Coordinates of C-alpha atoms and ligand atoms in Angstrom, one line a residue:
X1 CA -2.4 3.3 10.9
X2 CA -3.2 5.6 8.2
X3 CA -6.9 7.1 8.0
X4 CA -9.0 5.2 5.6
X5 CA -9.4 7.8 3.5
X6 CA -5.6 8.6 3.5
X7 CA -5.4 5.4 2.6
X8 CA -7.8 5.7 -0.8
X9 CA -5.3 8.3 -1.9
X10 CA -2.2 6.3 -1.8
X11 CA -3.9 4.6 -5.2
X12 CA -3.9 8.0 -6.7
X13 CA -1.0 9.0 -8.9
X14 CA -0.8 12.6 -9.7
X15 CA 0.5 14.1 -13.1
X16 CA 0.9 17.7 -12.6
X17 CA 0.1 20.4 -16.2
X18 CA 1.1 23.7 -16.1
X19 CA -1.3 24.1 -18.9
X20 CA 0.2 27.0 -20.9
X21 CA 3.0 24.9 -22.0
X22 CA 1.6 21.6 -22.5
X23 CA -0.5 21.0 -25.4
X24 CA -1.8 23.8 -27.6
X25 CA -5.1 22.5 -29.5
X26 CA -5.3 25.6 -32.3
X27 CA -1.8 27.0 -32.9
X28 CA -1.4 30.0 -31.3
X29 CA 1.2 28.9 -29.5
X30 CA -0.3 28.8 -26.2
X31 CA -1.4 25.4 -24.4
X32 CA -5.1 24.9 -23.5
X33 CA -7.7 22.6 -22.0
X34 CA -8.7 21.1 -25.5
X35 CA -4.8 20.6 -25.6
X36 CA -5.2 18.6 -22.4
X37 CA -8.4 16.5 -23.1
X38 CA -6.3 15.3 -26.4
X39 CA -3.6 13.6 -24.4
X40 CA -5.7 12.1 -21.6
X41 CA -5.4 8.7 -23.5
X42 CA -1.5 9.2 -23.7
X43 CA -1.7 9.9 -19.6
X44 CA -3.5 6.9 -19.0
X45 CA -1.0 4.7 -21.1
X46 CA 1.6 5.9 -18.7
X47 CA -0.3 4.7 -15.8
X48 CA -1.7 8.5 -14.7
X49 CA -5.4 8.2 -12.6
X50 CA -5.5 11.7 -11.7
X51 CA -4.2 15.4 -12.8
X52 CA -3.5 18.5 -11.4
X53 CA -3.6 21.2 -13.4
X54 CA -2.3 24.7 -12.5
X55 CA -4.1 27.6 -12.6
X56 CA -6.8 27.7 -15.7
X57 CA -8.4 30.7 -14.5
X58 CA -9.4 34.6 -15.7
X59 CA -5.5 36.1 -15.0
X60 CA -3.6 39.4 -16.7
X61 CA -0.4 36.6 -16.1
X62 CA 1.7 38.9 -14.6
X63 CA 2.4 35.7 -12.9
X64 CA 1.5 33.0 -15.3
X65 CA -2.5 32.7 -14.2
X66 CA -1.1 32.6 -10.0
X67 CA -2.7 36.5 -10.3
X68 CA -6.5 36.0 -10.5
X69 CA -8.9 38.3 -11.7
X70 CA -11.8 35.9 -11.2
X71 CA -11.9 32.7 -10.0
X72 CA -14.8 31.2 -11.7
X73 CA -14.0 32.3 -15.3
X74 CA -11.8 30.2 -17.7
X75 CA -9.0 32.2 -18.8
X76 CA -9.2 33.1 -22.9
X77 CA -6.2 31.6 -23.9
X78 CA -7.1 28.1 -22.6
X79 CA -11.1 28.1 -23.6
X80 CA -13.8 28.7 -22.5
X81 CA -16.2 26.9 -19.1
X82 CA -17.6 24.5 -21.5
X83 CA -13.8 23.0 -22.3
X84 CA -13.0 22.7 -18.5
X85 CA -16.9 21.0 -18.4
X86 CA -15.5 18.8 -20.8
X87 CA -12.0 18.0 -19.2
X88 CA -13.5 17.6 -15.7
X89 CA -16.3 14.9 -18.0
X90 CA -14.0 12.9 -20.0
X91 CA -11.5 12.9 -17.2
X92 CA -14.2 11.3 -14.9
X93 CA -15.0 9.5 -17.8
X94 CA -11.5 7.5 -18.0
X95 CA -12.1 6.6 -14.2
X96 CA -9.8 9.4 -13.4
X97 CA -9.4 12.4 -10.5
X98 CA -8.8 15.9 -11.4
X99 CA -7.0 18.3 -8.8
X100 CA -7.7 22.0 -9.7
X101 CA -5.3 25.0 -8.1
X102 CA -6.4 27.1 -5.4
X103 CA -5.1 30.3 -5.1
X104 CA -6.2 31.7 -1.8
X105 CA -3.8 33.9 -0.7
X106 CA -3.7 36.6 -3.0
X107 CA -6.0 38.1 -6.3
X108 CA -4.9 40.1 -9.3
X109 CA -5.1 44.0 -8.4
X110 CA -7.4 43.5 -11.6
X111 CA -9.7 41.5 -9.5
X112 CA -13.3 43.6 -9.4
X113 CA -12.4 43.1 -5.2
X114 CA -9.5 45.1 -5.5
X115 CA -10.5 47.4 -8.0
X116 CA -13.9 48.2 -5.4
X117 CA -11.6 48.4 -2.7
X118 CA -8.8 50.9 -4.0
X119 CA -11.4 53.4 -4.0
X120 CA -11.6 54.2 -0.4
X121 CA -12.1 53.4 2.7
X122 CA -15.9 53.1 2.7
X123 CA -16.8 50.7 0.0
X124 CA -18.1 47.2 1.0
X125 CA -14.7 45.6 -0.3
X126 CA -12.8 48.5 1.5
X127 CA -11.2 45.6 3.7
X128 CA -10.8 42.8 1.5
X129 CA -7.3 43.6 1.7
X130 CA -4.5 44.9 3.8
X131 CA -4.4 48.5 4.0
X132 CA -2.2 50.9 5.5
X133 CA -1.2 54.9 5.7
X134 CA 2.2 54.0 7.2
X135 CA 4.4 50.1 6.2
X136 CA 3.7 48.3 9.2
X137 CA 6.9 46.3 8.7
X138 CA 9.4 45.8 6.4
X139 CA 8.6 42.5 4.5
X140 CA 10.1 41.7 1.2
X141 CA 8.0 40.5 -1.4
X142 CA 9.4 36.5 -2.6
X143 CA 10.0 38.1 -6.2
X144 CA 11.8 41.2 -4.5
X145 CA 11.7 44.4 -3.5
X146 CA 9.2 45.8 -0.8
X147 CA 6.4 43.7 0.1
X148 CA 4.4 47.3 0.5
X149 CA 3.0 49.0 -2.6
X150 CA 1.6 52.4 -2.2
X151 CA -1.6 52.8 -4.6
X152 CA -2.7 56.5 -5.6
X153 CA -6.4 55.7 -6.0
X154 CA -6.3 54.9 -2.7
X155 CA -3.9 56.8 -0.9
X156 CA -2.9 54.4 1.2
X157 CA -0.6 51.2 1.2
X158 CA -1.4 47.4 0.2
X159 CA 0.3 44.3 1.2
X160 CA 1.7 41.8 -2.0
X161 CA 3.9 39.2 -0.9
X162 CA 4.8 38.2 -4.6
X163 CA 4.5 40.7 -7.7
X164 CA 3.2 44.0 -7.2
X165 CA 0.0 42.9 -9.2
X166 CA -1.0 40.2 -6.3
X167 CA -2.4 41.7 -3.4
X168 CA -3.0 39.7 -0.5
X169 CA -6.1 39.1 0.4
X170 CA -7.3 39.8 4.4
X171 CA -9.2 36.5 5.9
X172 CA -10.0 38.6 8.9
X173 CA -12.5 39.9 7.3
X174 CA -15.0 37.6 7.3
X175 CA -16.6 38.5 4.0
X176 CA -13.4 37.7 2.4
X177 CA -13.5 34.0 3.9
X178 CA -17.3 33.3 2.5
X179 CA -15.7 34.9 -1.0
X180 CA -13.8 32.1 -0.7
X181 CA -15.6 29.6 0.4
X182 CA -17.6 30.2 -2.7
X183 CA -14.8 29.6 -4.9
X184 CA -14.5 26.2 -3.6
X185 CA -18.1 25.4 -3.6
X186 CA -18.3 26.7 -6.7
X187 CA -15.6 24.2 -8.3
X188 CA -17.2 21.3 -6.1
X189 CA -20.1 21.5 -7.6
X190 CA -18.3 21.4 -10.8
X191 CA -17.0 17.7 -10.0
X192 CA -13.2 18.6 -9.5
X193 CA -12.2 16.0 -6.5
X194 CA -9.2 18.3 -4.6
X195 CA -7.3 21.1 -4.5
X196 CA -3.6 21.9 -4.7
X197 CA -3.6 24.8 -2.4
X198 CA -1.1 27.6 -3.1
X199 CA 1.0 28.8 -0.8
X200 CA -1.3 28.2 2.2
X201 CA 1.1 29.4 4.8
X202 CA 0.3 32.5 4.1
X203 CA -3.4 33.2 4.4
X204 CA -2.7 34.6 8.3
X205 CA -0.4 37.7 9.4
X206 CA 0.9 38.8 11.9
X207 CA 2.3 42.3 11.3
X208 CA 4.8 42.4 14.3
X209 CA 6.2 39.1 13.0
X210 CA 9.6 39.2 11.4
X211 CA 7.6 37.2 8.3
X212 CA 4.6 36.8 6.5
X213 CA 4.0 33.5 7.0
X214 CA 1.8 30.9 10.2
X215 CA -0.2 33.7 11.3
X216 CA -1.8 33.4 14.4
X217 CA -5.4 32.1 12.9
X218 CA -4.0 30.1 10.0
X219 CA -5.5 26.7 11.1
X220 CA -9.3 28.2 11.7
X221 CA -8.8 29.8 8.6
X222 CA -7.6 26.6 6.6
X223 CA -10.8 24.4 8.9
X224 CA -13.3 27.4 7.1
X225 CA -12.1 27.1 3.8
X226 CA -11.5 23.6 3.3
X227 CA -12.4 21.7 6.2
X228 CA -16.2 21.8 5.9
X229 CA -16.2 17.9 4.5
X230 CA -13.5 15.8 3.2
X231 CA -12.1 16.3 0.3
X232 CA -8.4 15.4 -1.3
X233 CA -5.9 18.8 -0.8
X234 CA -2.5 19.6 -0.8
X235 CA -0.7 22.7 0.5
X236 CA 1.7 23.7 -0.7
X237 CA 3.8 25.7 3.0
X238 CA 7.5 26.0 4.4
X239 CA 6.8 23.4 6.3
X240 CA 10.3 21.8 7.7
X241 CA 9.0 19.9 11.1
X242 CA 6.9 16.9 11.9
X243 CA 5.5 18.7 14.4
X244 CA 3.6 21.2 12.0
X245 CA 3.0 18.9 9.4
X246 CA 1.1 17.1 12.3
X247 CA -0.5 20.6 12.9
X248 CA -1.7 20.8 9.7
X249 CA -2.5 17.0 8.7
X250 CA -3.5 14.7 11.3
X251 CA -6.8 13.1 9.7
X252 CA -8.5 14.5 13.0
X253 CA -7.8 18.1 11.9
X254 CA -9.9 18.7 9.3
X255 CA -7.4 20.7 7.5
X256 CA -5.0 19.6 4.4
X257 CA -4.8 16.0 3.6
X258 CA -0.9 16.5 3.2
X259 CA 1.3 19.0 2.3
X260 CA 4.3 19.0 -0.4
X261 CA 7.6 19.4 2.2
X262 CA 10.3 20.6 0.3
X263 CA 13.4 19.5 2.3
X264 CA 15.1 17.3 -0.3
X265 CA 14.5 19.9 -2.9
X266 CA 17.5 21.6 -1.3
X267 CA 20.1 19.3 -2.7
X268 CA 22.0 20.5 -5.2
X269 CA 21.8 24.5 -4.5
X270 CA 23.5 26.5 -1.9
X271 CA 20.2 28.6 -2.4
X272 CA 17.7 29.3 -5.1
X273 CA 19.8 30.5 -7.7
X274 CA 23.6 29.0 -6.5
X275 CA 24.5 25.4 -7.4
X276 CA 26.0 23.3 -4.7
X277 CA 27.8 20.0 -5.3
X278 CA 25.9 17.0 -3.8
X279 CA 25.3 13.3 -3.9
X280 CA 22.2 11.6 -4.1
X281 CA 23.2 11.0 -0.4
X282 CA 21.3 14.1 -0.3
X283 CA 18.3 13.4 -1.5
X284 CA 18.1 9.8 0.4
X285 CA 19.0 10.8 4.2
X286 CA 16.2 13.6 4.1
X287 CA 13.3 11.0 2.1
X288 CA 14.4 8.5 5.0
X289 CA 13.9 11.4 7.9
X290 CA 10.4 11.7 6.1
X291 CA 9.5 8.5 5.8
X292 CA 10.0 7.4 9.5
X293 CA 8.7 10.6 10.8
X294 CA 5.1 10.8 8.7
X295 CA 4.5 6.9 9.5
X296 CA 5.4 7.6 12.7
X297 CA 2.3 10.0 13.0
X298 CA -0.2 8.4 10.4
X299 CA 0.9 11.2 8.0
X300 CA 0.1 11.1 4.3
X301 CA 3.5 12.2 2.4
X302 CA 3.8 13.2 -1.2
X303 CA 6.5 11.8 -3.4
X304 CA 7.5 14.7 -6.1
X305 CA 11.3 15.6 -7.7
X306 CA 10.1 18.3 -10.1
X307 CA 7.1 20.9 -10.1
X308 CA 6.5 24.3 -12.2
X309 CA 8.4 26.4 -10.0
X310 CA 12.0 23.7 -10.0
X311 CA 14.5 23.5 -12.5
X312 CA 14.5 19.4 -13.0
X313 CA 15.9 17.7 -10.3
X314 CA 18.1 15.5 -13.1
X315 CA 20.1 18.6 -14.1
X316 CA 20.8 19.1 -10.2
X317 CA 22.0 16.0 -8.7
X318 CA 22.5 13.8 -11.1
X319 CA 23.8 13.5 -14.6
X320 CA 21.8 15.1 -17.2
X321 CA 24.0 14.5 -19.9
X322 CA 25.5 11.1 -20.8
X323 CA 23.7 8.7 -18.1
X324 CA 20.4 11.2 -18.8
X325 CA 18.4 8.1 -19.0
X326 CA 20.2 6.2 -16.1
X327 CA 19.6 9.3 -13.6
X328 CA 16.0 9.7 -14.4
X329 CA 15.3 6.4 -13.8
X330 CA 17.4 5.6 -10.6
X331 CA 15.9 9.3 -9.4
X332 CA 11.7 7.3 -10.3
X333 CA 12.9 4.5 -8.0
X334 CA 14.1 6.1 -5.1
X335 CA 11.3 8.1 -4.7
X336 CA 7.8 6.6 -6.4
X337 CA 8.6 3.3 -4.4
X338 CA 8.3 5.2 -1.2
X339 CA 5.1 5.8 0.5
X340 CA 2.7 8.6 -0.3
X341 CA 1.2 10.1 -3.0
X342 CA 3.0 10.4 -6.1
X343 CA 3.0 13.6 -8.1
X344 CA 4.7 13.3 -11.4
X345 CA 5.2 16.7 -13.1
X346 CA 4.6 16.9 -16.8
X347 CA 8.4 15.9 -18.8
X348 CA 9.7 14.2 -16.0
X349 CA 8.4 10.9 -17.8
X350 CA 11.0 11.4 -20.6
X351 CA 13.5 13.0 -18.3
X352 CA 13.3 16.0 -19.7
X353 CA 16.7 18.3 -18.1
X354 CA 17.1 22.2 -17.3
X355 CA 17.0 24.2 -20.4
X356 CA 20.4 26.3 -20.4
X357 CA 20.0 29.1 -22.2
X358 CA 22.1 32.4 -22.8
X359 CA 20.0 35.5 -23.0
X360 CA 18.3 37.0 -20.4
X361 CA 15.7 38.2 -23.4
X362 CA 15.0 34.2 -24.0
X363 CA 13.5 34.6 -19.8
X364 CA 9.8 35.2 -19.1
X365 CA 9.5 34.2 -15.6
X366 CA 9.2 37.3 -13.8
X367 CA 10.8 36.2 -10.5
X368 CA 13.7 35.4 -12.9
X369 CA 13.7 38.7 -14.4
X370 CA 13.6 40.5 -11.6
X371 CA 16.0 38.3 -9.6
X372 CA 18.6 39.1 -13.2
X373 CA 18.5 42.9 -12.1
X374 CA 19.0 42.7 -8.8
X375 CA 22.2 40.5 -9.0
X376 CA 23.3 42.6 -12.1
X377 CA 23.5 45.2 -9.2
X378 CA 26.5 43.7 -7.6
X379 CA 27.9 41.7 -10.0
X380 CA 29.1 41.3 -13.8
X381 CA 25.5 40.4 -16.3
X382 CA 27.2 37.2 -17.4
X383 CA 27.5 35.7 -13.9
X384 CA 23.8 37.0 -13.3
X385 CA 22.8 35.2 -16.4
X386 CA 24.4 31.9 -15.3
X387 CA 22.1 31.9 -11.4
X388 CA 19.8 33.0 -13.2
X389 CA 19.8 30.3 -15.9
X390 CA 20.6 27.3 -13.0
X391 CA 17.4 28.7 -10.8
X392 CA 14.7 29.9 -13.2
X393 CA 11.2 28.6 -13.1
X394 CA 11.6 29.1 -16.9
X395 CA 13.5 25.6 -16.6
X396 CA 10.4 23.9 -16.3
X397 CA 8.2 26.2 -18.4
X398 CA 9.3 25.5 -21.9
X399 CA 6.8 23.8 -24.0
X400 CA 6.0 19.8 -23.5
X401 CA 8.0 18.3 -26.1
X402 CA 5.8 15.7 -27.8
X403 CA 8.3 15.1 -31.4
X404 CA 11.1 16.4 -33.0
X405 CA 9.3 18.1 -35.9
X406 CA 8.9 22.4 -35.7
X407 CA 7.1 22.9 -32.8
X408 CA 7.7 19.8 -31.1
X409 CA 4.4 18.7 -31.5
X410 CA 3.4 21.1 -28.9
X411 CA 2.2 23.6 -31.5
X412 CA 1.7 24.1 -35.1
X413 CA 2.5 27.9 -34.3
X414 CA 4.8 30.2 -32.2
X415 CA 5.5 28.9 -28.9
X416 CA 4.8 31.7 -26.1
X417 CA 8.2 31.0 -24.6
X418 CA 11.2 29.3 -26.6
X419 CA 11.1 25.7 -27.2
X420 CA 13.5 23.7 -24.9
X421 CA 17.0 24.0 -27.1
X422 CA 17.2 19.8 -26.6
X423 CA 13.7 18.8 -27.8
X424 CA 15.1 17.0 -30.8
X425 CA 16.7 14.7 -28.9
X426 CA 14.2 14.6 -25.7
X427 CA 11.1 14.2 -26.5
X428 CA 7.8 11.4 -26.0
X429 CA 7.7 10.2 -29.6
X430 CA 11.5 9.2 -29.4
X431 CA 12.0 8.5 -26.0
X432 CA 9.2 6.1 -26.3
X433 CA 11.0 4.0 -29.4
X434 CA 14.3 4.6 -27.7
X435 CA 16.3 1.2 -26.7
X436 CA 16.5 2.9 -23.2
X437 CA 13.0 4.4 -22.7
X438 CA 12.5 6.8 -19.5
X439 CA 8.6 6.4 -20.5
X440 CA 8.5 3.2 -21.0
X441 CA 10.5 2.5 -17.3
X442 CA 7.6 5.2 -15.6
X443 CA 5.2 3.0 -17.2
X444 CA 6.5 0.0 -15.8
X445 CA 7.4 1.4 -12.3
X446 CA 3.8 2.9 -12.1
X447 CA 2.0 -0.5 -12.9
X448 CA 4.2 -2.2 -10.7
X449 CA 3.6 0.0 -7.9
X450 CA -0.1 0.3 -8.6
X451 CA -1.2 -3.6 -8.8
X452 CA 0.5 -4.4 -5.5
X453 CA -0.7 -3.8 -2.2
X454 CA 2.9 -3.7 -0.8
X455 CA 3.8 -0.1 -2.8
X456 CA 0.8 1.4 -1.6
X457 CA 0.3 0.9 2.1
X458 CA 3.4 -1.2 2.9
X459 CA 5.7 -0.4 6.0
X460 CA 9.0 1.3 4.7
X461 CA 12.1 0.4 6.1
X462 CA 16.0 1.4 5.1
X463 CA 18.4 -1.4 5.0
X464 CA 21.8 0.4 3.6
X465 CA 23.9 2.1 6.2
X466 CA 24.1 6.0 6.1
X467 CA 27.6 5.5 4.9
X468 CA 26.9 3.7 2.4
X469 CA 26.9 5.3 -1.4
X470 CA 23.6 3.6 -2.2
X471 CA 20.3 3.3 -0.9
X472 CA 18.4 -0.1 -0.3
X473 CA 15.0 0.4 1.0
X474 CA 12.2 -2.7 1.6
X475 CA 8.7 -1.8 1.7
X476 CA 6.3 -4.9 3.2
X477 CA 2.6 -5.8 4.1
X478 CA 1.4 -8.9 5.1
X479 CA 4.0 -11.6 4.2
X480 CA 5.4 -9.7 1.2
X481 CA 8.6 -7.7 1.2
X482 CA 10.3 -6.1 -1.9
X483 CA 14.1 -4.5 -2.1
X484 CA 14.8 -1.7 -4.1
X485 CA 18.1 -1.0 -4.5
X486 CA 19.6 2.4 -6.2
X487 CA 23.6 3.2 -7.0
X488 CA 24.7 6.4 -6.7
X489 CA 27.3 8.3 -8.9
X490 CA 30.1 5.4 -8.9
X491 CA 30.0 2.0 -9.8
X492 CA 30.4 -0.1 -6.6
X493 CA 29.6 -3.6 -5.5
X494 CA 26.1 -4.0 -3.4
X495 CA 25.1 -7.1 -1.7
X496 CA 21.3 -7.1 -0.9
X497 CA 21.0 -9.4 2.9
X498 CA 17.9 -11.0 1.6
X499 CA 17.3 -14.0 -1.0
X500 CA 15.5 -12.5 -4.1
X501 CA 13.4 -13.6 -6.8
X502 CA 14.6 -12.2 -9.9
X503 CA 14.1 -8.4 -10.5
X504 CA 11.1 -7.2 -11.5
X505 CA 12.3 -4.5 -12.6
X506 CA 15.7 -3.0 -13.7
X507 CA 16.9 0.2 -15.9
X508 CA 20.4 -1.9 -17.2
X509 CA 18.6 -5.3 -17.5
X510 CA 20.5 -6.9 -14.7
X511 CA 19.2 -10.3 -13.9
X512 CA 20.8 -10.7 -10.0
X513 CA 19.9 -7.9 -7.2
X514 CA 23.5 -8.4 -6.0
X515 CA 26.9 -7.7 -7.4
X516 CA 28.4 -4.8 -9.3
X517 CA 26.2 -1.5 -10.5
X518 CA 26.9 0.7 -12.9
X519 CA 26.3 4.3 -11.7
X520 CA 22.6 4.9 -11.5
X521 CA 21.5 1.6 -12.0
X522 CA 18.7 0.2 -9.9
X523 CA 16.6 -2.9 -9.8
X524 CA 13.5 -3.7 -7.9
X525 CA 12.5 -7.2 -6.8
X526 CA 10.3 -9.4 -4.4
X527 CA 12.4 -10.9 -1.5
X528 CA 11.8 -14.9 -1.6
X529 CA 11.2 -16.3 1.6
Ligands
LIG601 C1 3.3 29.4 -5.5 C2 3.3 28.9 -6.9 C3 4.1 29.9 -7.8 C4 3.5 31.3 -7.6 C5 3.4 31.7 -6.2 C6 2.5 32.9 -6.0 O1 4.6 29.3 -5.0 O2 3.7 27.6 -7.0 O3 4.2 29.5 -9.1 O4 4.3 32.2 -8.3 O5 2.8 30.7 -5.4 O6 1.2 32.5 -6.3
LIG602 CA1 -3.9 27.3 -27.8

């Protein structure tokens, strides 16, 4: 049995903001936290009871706010500590959770820690971070290059594992660990109920490792900065076993309440920036796998397609282009049906798709830039362009698209990144009024799964074969059972092995859970007994 409190977060459902390009309350083009607390209504429509909201704090965004220069401060651009006061108030206010970031791994090198400790060897933040005269190893950085940056000031070398600008921060210090711990106290006492946690894999090293990542103290560390009462988090780690999820979740750890694995993410792409041809076979088989294994072990699982580092899933697997609405539909019910936490990320509601576009000047991801001149290294600009353009974080970075007016309702001024090139066609305002609504489906899946028992804490169970081009999964508590079914790319006939009430819930309006479906149709109903 899931923990009790495990249990209290399977009612919470999770809309992720990447706040810079979601709403922007004065017009200067850049989203913001008033931005935010004007759509908290809209949220709640669509059946949202909690937010997470990426990084909001002080940052030079050499990395889009993931560099910190102080994690207590509001960043300009999106207010001031009052605003967030407000947001945290009037989210609380609407009955509502709010998730902040944590960034623990790595500061800014504009951090006041880093600029203290870059000045030698004997000032009191001399060993906030990892210094040394000769590269202990040779790890790569995740946006390229050498991991090791030699810095002047100092004379010595510093450890980054993503830009040049984020230095990793050294928990064996244990001054850096009650830095830390402030940070959370500090947002604690500010009301925010849990923290995404970045990249928490990370936070111990081994240098004689071949990686940077599961260091031999990484669980004491994660108990210290987290585990000192209960609280709702999520890491985010390259976590690919049960085993270590069990490591790093069982309720009697004291560490993360769950983790976002990434497994089915990898449908669709050979890698990060190469396309591979897949079926939604894909994407089933490895939810299944994770299903059975976190019941198994009384894990808490997070259901998520799309975050601020993925392209949309849509424009991988499925058809983003004349069954747009179909896709993100059948993609809603294969996954928010399931059990576990769901994490919608802001767009997905309207199925917003992968931006395509065709200069590398219209890029502003800097893991994308970079990545652009390495491959332009070995190989002609327009086929670096194209992985580029099919992997780029950009992809879900381009402004919320709220209308079809100017500035798509996002702003009344210039948008900090281009608008995405479809947002006359996809966007709330039309998608809402549209005939086939991907809102107006979320809205409906959401309630559906939040007013019964059955979608929250309900036993999962597949019932199609793993042959089969379809997926048909029940989920059941008590003496209630419910069938979702979902077609893949053809049209196919599907008997369902159970007598069923009529659907519930359908994306083509079909009024019989068996018998031919269209490709990407699904349906949703209670099994009579
Ligand atoms: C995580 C974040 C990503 C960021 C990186 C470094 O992967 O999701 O956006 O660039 O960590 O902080
Ligand atoms: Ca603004």
């Amino acid at each position: 049995m899931l923990d009790e409190r495990y249990r209290a977060y399977l009612r919470w459902t999770i809309y992720q903001i990447y706040p810079r390009s979601f709403m922007d309350s004065n017009g200067d083009g850049i989203g913001d936290l008033k931005g935010i607390i004007s759509k908290l209504d809209y949220l709640q429509e669509l059946g949202i009871n909690a937010l997470w909201i990426c990084p909001c704090y002080q940052s030079p965004n050499d990395d889009n706010g993931y560099d910190i220069s102080d994690y207590e401060s509001i960043m300009a651009e999106f207010g001031t500590m009052e605003d967030m006061e407000r947001l945290i108030g009037e989210i609380h206010r609407r009955g509502m959770k709010i998730i902040m970031d944590f960034v623990p791994n790595h500061t800014s090198t504009k951090h006041p820690w880093f600029q203290e400790s870059r000045k030698g060897k004997d000032n009191p933040y001399s060993d906030f971070y990892f210094w040394f005269d000769e590269k202990p190893n040779n790890w790569q950085a995740a946006f390229r290059g050498s991991a090791w940056e030699w810095d002047e000031m100092r004379g010595q070398y510093y450890l980054h594992s993503f830009t040049v600008s984020q230095a990793d921060l050294n928990y064996e210090n244990p001054d850096v660990v009650k830095a830390m711990q402030h940070v959370v106290d500090f947002w604690r006492e500010k009301g925010v109920d849990g923290f995404r946690i970045d990249v928490i894999d990370l936070i111990s090293k081994d240098f004689s490792k071949k990686r940077d990542d599961f260091g031999p103290r990484l669980h004491e560390f994660i108990r210290e900065l987290i585990g000192r009462e209960p609280f709702f988090t999520v890491g985010e780690s390259d976590v690919h076993d049960i085993g270590e999820m069990v490591r790093h979740c069982a309720a009697n750890r004291h560490e993360l309440s769950t983790l976002f694995v990434f497994d089915h993410l990898e449908c669709g792409r050979a890698d990060k920036f190469t396309p591979k041809k897949d079926s939604l076979k894909f994407l089933r088989d490895c939810l299944i796998r994770w299903q059975q294994e976190t019941a198994e072990h009384d894990l808490l699982y997070t259901l998520f397609s799309d975050n601020h580092d993925q392209p949309p899933l849509i424009s991988r697997i499925a058809d983003d282009a004349k069954l747009r609405y179909e896709s993100a539909t059948d993609l809603a019910a294969m996954l928010y049906l399931l059990k576990g936490v769901p994490f919608i990320y802001q767009g997905q509601e309207i199925g917003m798709t992968s931006a395509h576009l065709d200069s590398i000047d219209d890029f502003d991801d800097v893991e994308s830039i970079n990545a652009y001149h390495d491959f332009c290294r070995t190989m002609p600009e327009e086929e670096a362009l194209g992985k580029v353009d099919f992997g780029s974080r950009d992809n879900a970075r381009h402004p919320m698209c709220w209308d079809d007016t100017e500035g798509a309702g996002f702003t009344t001024g210039t948008p900090w990144i281009s608008l995405h090139p479809r947002y006359r066609e996809i966007n709330v305002k039309s998608d809402r009024k549209a005939d086939k609504s991907v809102w107006r489906f979320y809205q409906s899946l959401l309630s559906l799964r939040r007013n019964n028992e059955t979608f929250l804490d309900g036993d999962f169970d597949v019932i199609s074969s793993v042959d089969d081009p379809y997926f048909i999964y029940t989920r059941a508590w008590k003496d209630e059972k419910w069938v979702i079914v979902c077609n893949f790319e053809t049209e196919q006939e599907i008997s369902v092995p159970f007598d069923c009430e009529a659907p519930a819930l359908t994306n083509l309006k079909r009024t019989s859970m068996s018998g031919v479906y269209a490709p990407y149709e699904c349906a949703i109903a209670m099994v009579s007994d």
